[in-house]
């Protein structure tokens, strides 16, 4: 299904963003990147004063230069200028050349790989911070040479300090030096510039010549600048190895005068040079930059050896090579080119953080570049792009101080084979096995042309459109490959657009008859042709020059037509540039005249309305807006939305990619207006706000900083008590927005409001603005003794507003006769003291005007808030003010006591209800806030996963409830004098159970015995699994037979119940078989995410209070384990000193570790967290067990032992004692606790009974005051349902870990399923087909019962089966909830749950539908995999058998099987006698019994 037109632009961007999630990056600490170089093993990144060696996959790094010392910012101002590598050869190590601005532009030679400094030479590179340096190393006659071009001097009279070039280097521009000395061998190896300094962009070595692209340093400022140039050097005499200037050529890429980036593309003996050119005007326009491609052959032999910029050659005119831009863009800054499948691929970086990919055809014309990656911060791309030399499917992208490793293609964006091949991306191809578009390396069997094929295998790979002129006023269009056409469209684009002109469609061509005369502009016509067949669509644009006679008279000898980009056709780039500088210069002859287009900055969401102002709009028809981005991309034609009047009209612009585009307006029969640049930018981002507070009355000046703020339509303040308040329309500054805070007059207290940006219909949260109550001004003092100057001190209460003196306006009013006069003071400063703040104001009077101080009033104004401040009162008034409230209070109290005593009870009841409401609201709000804001800091590095070895894993899964078998199967059998006789009985029994018919009959016979219980069946299956551990192929055959027999028993009753319970031997046998076959998959794939889940769950539980008696916790997944009786708690950070253990003399000295505990933690819990912190920090345990250590509080006054129960423990009612906590001992933040070895076993190490309590108080105490509640004397009210949000908080904290575990289980790594799963699922499918079961639900249930129910749930609920960990009852309850959600994902039943449903079901209710879809896809993917052959299954089982040889004492298992045989011997023999063909088996069974009976007599058994 095709994407909607409005969203088609976003698909490449979404693909780029989707692929960005997996890239690696390296961040250079403390400095931006100055240079980057790659080799086969590593990446070198330089910046500031540092050089880092990074692995090619960016996974590890090390700093190599300097090996130690200050950070990369020091010494200040150091920049890397050169970074080159010489390749290692036989007997000779490679070398690194690193140039720095320090040391007059020094160059260091380092030997690799040990980075030993070999040579350091000054004045090799530019020491100017912004001076250019370009170098290349090459090999001649077994020696390495360095050719370097640099800006040694910027032409200024006074160069920067420390960067004064010597006289010999004053005008030097290019030097050639041997690497072993770094000294020019003579004057002939030094090329000097002529008049002014030059800026060099690159240095190239190709075909035995040196090439240096550059431009004049002053070209950045010149109004009429010179074109960039390429200087070429060669060796006149190869025997002397000296170089001389061969010549110079100008590089004309659309009259652009600056060169930004360069790349040399090689293909065998051929070569191309690619450059990014830019106009020197400062404004970023749609055509600011362009890419041009020059053949190295045409640059190699300049026709003129004279140079205008160097002292060399003879006087002749320097030639220029003019190229039409391959691609025009608004902000290119970097280029890298390579050849893939004979196509040139260009990777382009932009100044706003985009990485583009363009593919060139043989005419050096580009496709519309694809967005490979976007940097979120939109920092400019570093000019040097480099491919990964180890894996060419990745490219290194540098920006600011970060290097990223980005895939070179987003093949996954193409969903069909036609899309994949039509894209003509040489990196992408169609993987027929996986049925998706991939890189070759990501496709299975990619070496086969049928397995993976790309455009080189496509039948229409060379498809083109051809033009002919068969007759007068006729244009014929056909495809280069003859094929029947389904549609044809021919449109004349320039000079006047005329679509669909009498097109006649034939089989493989179409003819356009021109009936309307076409007036050619400078004999240039642009034609667009589109052809379609059943398998392809093709559109191309052609430029026809000198074709007037050809079209009108049929004389076509001189007509030239070329394929071009729509935006550059029939245009002189220089003239277009001048025409677009000022839209008001539009020619009046065009009739329609454009004055302005607003806005010119919009987001990538588009704009619902832009306004165009001009003249004569109502006189024209068919007005449209033509929107052009990159020159090679398709133009968008937008019809006018509304012509308001003769001077104003509006358009609606669609969403599109981020770039600057050209906009022009065109009417029918008219030329397009001169282009104007329209900037599409990303959505605005908010960085911060200053200040972040305001007083409630508002009017405070707020400054918001961010990016792309000028595309915001509205800025909104969101207040939960009233509708959103728009405070501004369309801020015009890109990075700052100034506004006045609105008034929140309805608010009586401080509150927090959200500041939101509105862009079209999208709302973007910015920052929060904190409102505080209006400032309170106490009084003032006016000092007049400094006459004529006045000094005013205003006193105010301290607050959190951080008011500055520039925000305060102070004035004084007084009566001057009958009029009021005002004096405005100058605020000098604001000083804050602990009790109040003082605002000091001064006013300098001029003249002799008198002030009547008896009429003085002082006013303070802060934004919208204005207040009259009262003067300081005399003492008599102060006493009155103090006594008056006391007298009034006494009267009121007496009045209440005597008259309204009855109302006091009512008031107390009201207060209690208010307190109750307050507590409930508080708990609910805190639970909501925690749910939204709380994040769990998971310990990523949990060390080595403590896997159990295979033997213990198998024993725990085979015998989950019988712990005694672990030691039995580890013991050796008793020794015998007659070893052969001892083994004979077991060998015969083993041979007997290896008889398939006997074993099946034996199992069926045992299962029919009434006293052969379910436990016996499970034990027998486990003993049989161990006995046949080395014969898994045979055991699998037995499993097949028994499963088929079980199906025959169940098919007549209810097939969906098959394998649901463990009521038969085969069901337990299946569980054991899965455990054996999936043990490797469990360890390699599932083990780490499963252990991370257990670890994360433990961390979340211990983050909150845990009751030491009942083990209930505030954070849990299981409602039954929820600790809802908890009081308020806080985190306390203590410094725990771990002393050196005397018994361990080799241990480290004592160390101090910061440990976060809760003030409600017991001493025992504190010890557990301390030991865990020691393990997390050091990676190994402390050495003493929990019951061997004690804690001691260290303080200046004394040292006190900390115990759970001591003499200070609080005694509750009924003689119950409360365990001591951190709060009980009043341990504060920063306290020091020492861990020491206990001398005696104290009460704190025993299990506490009902005589003790911790957080859950006795029922008689529940209604008493709780300490630290903040409401002494008032009852705390607790309801369990108030804390159910803690379940959701815990779920959210571990949600990503749970989903990662689930998807690890039901995903297919490398598109392969474990052999055991694929085999058994295919077996079930085959059985269903043979039994003609057409209901797909039956097979789904069979698979669910056999794998998730029988194996995975057992593992998920029992981590101790897999790891060496202790499972607590609380963890078991939480894992049960997760296991339930896991099984619900496999259920076919639709879950309809109401409000009364259990919380463990509601917790994952919204996730289950998604999980169900993934499970169905998992089952389908397994079924769609190619079936396994018998040899593949048997090979896998044989390998697993060999892995487990000698793991168990198989004789123990055989002995246990024999005991069951003996117990039911008569029944077994009777069954064998009734069946045919078991005569020989009966004899073998009798022999086995006889041998074991004889052993019993000898006390062997």
PDB file of N, CA, C and O in Angstrom, residues 35 37 44 51 80-86 95-100 107-110 112 124 136-137 144-147 177-179 182:
ATOM      1  N   UNK A  35      40.199  16.444  13.724  1.00  0.00           N
ATOM      2  CA  UNK A  35      40.725  15.581  12.671  1.00  0.00           C
ATOM      3  C   UNK A  35      40.303  14.146  12.917  1.00  0.00           C
ATOM      4  O   UNK A  35      40.087  13.737  14.071  1.00  0.00           O
ATOM      5  N   UNK A  37      41.109  10.032  11.139  1.00  0.00           N
ATOM      6  CA  UNK A  37      41.767   9.185  10.148  1.00  0.00           C
ATOM      7  C   UNK A  37      41.462   7.737  10.493  1.00  0.00           C
ATOM      8  O   UNK A  37      41.265   7.391  11.673  1.00  0.00           O
ATOM      9  N   UNK A  44      41.506   6.952  14.364  1.00  0.00           N
ATOM     10  CA  UNK A  44      42.225   7.968  15.132  1.00  0.00           C
ATOM     11  C   UNK A  44      41.385   9.238  15.145  1.00  0.00           C
ATOM     12  O   UNK A  44      40.969   9.733  14.091  1.00  0.00           O
ATOM     13  N   UNK A  51      44.821  12.857  21.263  1.00  0.00           N
ATOM     14  CA  UNK A  51      44.631  11.933  20.167  1.00  0.00           C
ATOM     15  C   UNK A  51      44.196  10.607  20.764  1.00  0.00           C
ATOM     16  O   UNK A  51      44.863  10.064  21.651  1.00  0.00           O
ATOM     17  N   UNK A  80      44.352  20.277  16.336  1.00  0.00           N
ATOM     18  CA  UNK A  80      44.993  19.300  15.458  1.00  0.00           C
ATOM     19  C   UNK A  80      44.850  19.765  14.012  1.00  0.00           C
ATOM     20  O   UNK A  80      43.760  20.113  13.567  1.00  0.00           O
ATOM     21  N   UNK A  81      45.940  19.779  13.260  1.00  0.00           N
ATOM     22  CA  UNK A  81      45.937  20.259  11.886  1.00  0.00           C
ATOM     23  C   UNK A  81      46.216  19.173  10.856  1.00  0.00           C
ATOM     24  O   UNK A  81      45.903  19.347   9.686  1.00  0.00           O
ATOM     25  N   UNK A  82      46.820  18.079  11.292  1.00  0.00           N
ATOM     26  CA  UNK A  82      47.221  17.048  10.325  1.00  0.00           C
ATOM     27  C   UNK A  82      47.158  15.696  11.001  1.00  0.00           C
ATOM     28  O   UNK A  82      47.553  15.550  12.163  1.00  0.00           O
ATOM     29  N   UNK A  83      46.649  14.702  10.291  1.00  0.00           N
ATOM     30  CA  UNK A  83      46.566  13.345  10.816  1.00  0.00           C
ATOM     31  C   UNK A  83      46.664  12.403   9.618  1.00  0.00           C
ATOM     32  O   UNK A  83      45.715  12.262   8.849  1.00  0.00           O
ATOM     33  N   UNK A  84      47.839  11.777   9.448  1.00  0.00           N
ATOM     34  CA  UNK A  84      48.080  10.911   8.295  1.00  0.00           C
ATOM     35  C   UNK A  84      48.773   9.639   8.752  1.00  0.00           C
ATOM     36  O   UNK A  84      49.502   9.637   9.754  1.00  0.00           O
ATOM     37  N   UNK A  85      48.576   8.556   8.005  1.00  0.00           N
ATOM     38  CA  UNK A  85      49.158   7.258   8.325  1.00  0.00           C
ATOM     39  C   UNK A  85      49.956   6.746   7.145  1.00  0.00           C
ATOM     40  O   UNK A  85      49.529   6.868   5.990  1.00  0.00           O
ATOM     41  N   UNK A  86      51.141   6.181   7.438  1.00  0.00           N
ATOM     42  CA  UNK A  86      51.880   5.419   6.431  1.00  0.00           C
ATOM     43  C   UNK A  86      51.641   3.948   6.716  1.00  0.00           C
ATOM     44  O   UNK A  86      51.576   3.534   7.878  1.00  0.00           O
ATOM     45  N   UNK A  95      53.637   4.321  10.447  1.00  0.00           N
ATOM     46  CA  UNK A  95      53.899   5.539  11.203  1.00  0.00           C
ATOM     47  C   UNK A  95      52.686   6.458  11.139  1.00  0.00           C
ATOM     48  O   UNK A  95      51.891   6.425  10.202  1.00  0.00           O
ATOM     49  N   UNK A  96      52.581   7.281  12.187  1.00  0.00           N
ATOM     50  CA  UNK A  96      51.519   8.271  12.283  1.00  0.00           C
ATOM     51  C   UNK A  96      52.150   9.654  12.257  1.00  0.00           C
ATOM     52  O   UNK A  96      53.096   9.928  12.991  1.00  0.00           O
ATOM     53  N   UNK A  97      51.617  10.519  11.393  1.00  0.00           N
ATOM     54  CA  UNK A  97      52.055  11.917  11.339  1.00  0.00           C
ATOM     55  C   UNK A  97      50.933  12.765  11.918  1.00  0.00           C
ATOM     56  O   UNK A  97      49.808  12.761  11.423  1.00  0.00           O
ATOM     57  N   UNK A  98      51.241  13.474  12.997  1.00  0.00           N
ATOM     58  CA  UNK A  98      50.250  14.299  13.690  1.00  0.00           C
ATOM     59  C   UNK A  98      50.763  15.733  13.763  1.00  0.00           C
ATOM     60  O   UNK A  98      51.849  15.985  14.297  1.00  0.00           O
ATOM     61  N   UNK A  99      49.990  16.672  13.201  1.00  0.00           N
ATOM     62  CA  UNK A  99      50.376  18.075  13.214  1.00  0.00           C
ATOM     63  C   UNK A  99      49.498  18.871  14.163  1.00  0.00           C
ATOM     64  O   UNK A  99      48.285  18.676  14.223  1.00  0.00           O
ATOM     65  N   UNK A 100      50.112  19.820  14.920  1.00  0.00           N
ATOM     66  CA  UNK A 100      49.408  20.589  15.937  1.00  0.00           C
ATOM     67  C   UNK A 100      49.751  22.072  15.776  1.00  0.00           C
ATOM     68  O   UNK A 100      50.797  22.421  15.230  1.00  0.00           O
ATOM     69  N   UNK A 107      54.975  19.083  13.741  1.00  0.00           N
ATOM     70  CA  UNK A 107      54.521  17.806  13.198  1.00  0.00           C
ATOM     71  C   UNK A 107      55.309  16.710  13.886  1.00  0.00           C
ATOM     72  O   UNK A 107      56.543  16.734  13.921  1.00  0.00           O
ATOM     73  N   UNK A 108      54.581  15.752  14.462  1.00  0.00           N
ATOM     74  CA  UNK A 108      55.200  14.648  15.175  1.00  0.00           C
ATOM     75  C   UNK A 108      55.051  13.367  14.369  1.00  0.00           C
ATOM     76  O   UNK A 108      54.016  13.129  13.751  1.00  0.00           O
ATOM     77  N   UNK A 109      56.098  12.544  14.386  1.00  0.00           N
ATOM     78  CA  UNK A 109      56.066  11.238  13.736  1.00  0.00           C
ATOM     79  C   UNK A 109      56.112  10.195  14.837  1.00  0.00           C
ATOM     80  O   UNK A 109      57.059  10.152  15.634  1.00  0.00           O
ATOM     81  N   UNK A 110      55.056   9.357  14.887  1.00  0.00           N
ATOM     82  CA  UNK A 110      54.937   8.323  15.922  1.00  0.00           C
ATOM     83  C   UNK A 110      55.001   6.960  15.262  1.00  0.00           C
ATOM     84  O   UNK A 110      54.350   6.734  14.241  1.00  0.00           O
ATOM     85  N   UNK A 112      54.065   3.121  15.064  1.00  0.00           N
ATOM     86  CA  UNK A 112      52.946   2.275  15.464  1.00  0.00           C
ATOM     87  C   UNK A 112      53.416   0.825  15.592  1.00  0.00           C
ATOM     88  O   UNK A 112      54.393   0.428  14.965  1.00  0.00           O
ATOM     89  N   UNK A 124      55.788  22.975  10.245  1.00  0.00           N
ATOM     90  CA  UNK A 124      55.382  22.058   9.179  1.00  0.00           C
ATOM     91  C   UNK A 124      53.931  22.321   8.802  1.00  0.00           C
ATOM     92  O   UNK A 124      53.578  22.363   7.625  1.00  0.00           O
ATOM     93  N   UNK A 136      49.190  15.039   2.333  1.00  0.00           N
ATOM     94  CA  UNK A 136      49.052  13.685   1.829  1.00  0.00           C
ATOM     95  C   UNK A 136      50.423  13.020   1.882  1.00  0.00           C
ATOM     96  O   UNK A 136      51.457  13.679   1.676  1.00  0.00           O
ATOM     97  N   UNK A 137      50.458  11.730   2.215  1.00  0.00           N
ATOM     98  CA  UNK A 137      51.714  10.974   2.203  1.00  0.00           C
ATOM     99  C   UNK A 137      51.698  10.045   0.998  1.00  0.00           C
ATOM    100  O   UNK A 137      50.658   9.503   0.629  1.00  0.00           O
ATOM    101  N   UNK A 144      58.995   7.328   2.063  1.00  0.00           N
ATOM    102  CA  UNK A 144      57.719   8.019   2.239  1.00  0.00           C
ATOM    103  C   UNK A 144      57.947   9.520   2.226  1.00  0.00           C
ATOM    104  O   UNK A 144      58.914  10.016   2.811  1.00  0.00           O
ATOM    105  N   UNK A 145      57.046  10.244   1.566  1.00  0.00           N
ATOM    106  CA  UNK A 145      57.131  11.697   1.492  1.00  0.00           C
ATOM    107  C   UNK A 145      55.811  12.299   1.989  1.00  0.00           C
ATOM    108  O   UNK A 145      54.733  11.706   1.852  1.00  0.00           O
ATOM    109  N   UNK A 146      55.942  13.511   2.525  1.00  0.00           N
ATOM    110  CA  UNK A 146      54.786  14.281   2.965  1.00  0.00           C
ATOM    111  C   UNK A 146      54.689  15.542   2.117  1.00  0.00           C
ATOM    112  O   UNK A 146      55.626  16.338   2.073  1.00  0.00           O
ATOM    113  N   UNK A 147      53.564  15.693   1.428  1.00  0.00           N
ATOM    114  CA  UNK A 147      53.274  16.948   0.716  1.00  0.00           C
ATOM    115  C   UNK A 147      52.226  17.685   1.527  1.00  0.00           C
ATOM    116  O   UNK A 147      51.143  17.144   1.773  1.00  0.00           O
ATOM    117  N   UNK A 177      58.325  17.048   1.711  1.00  0.00           N
ATOM    118  CA  UNK A 177      59.365  16.704   2.674  1.00  0.00           C
ATOM    119  C   UNK A 177      59.449  15.177   2.817  1.00  0.00           C
ATOM    120  O   UNK A 177      58.407  14.512   2.832  1.00  0.00           O
ATOM    121  N   UNK A 178      60.636  14.626   2.969  1.00  0.00           N
ATOM    122  CA  UNK A 178      60.758  13.211   3.337  1.00  0.00           C
ATOM    123  C   UNK A 178      60.229  13.010   4.761  1.00  0.00           C
ATOM    124  O   UNK A 178      60.487  13.826   5.644  1.00  0.00           O
ATOM    125  N   UNK A 179      59.521  11.942   4.983  1.00  0.00           N
ATOM    126  CA  UNK A 179      58.952  11.693   6.301  1.00  0.00           C
ATOM    127  C   UNK A 179      60.035  11.450   7.332  1.00  0.00           C
ATOM    128  O   UNK A 179      59.891  11.809   8.509  1.00  0.00           O
ATOM    129  N   UNK A 182      61.405  15.330   7.679  1.00  0.00           N
ATOM    130  CA  UNK A 182      60.422  16.414   7.659  1.00  0.00           C
ATOM    131  C   UNK A 182      61.061  17.759   7.323  1.00  0.00           C
ATOM    132  O   UNK A 182      60.549  18.812   7.717  1.00  0.00           O
TER     133      UNK A 182
END
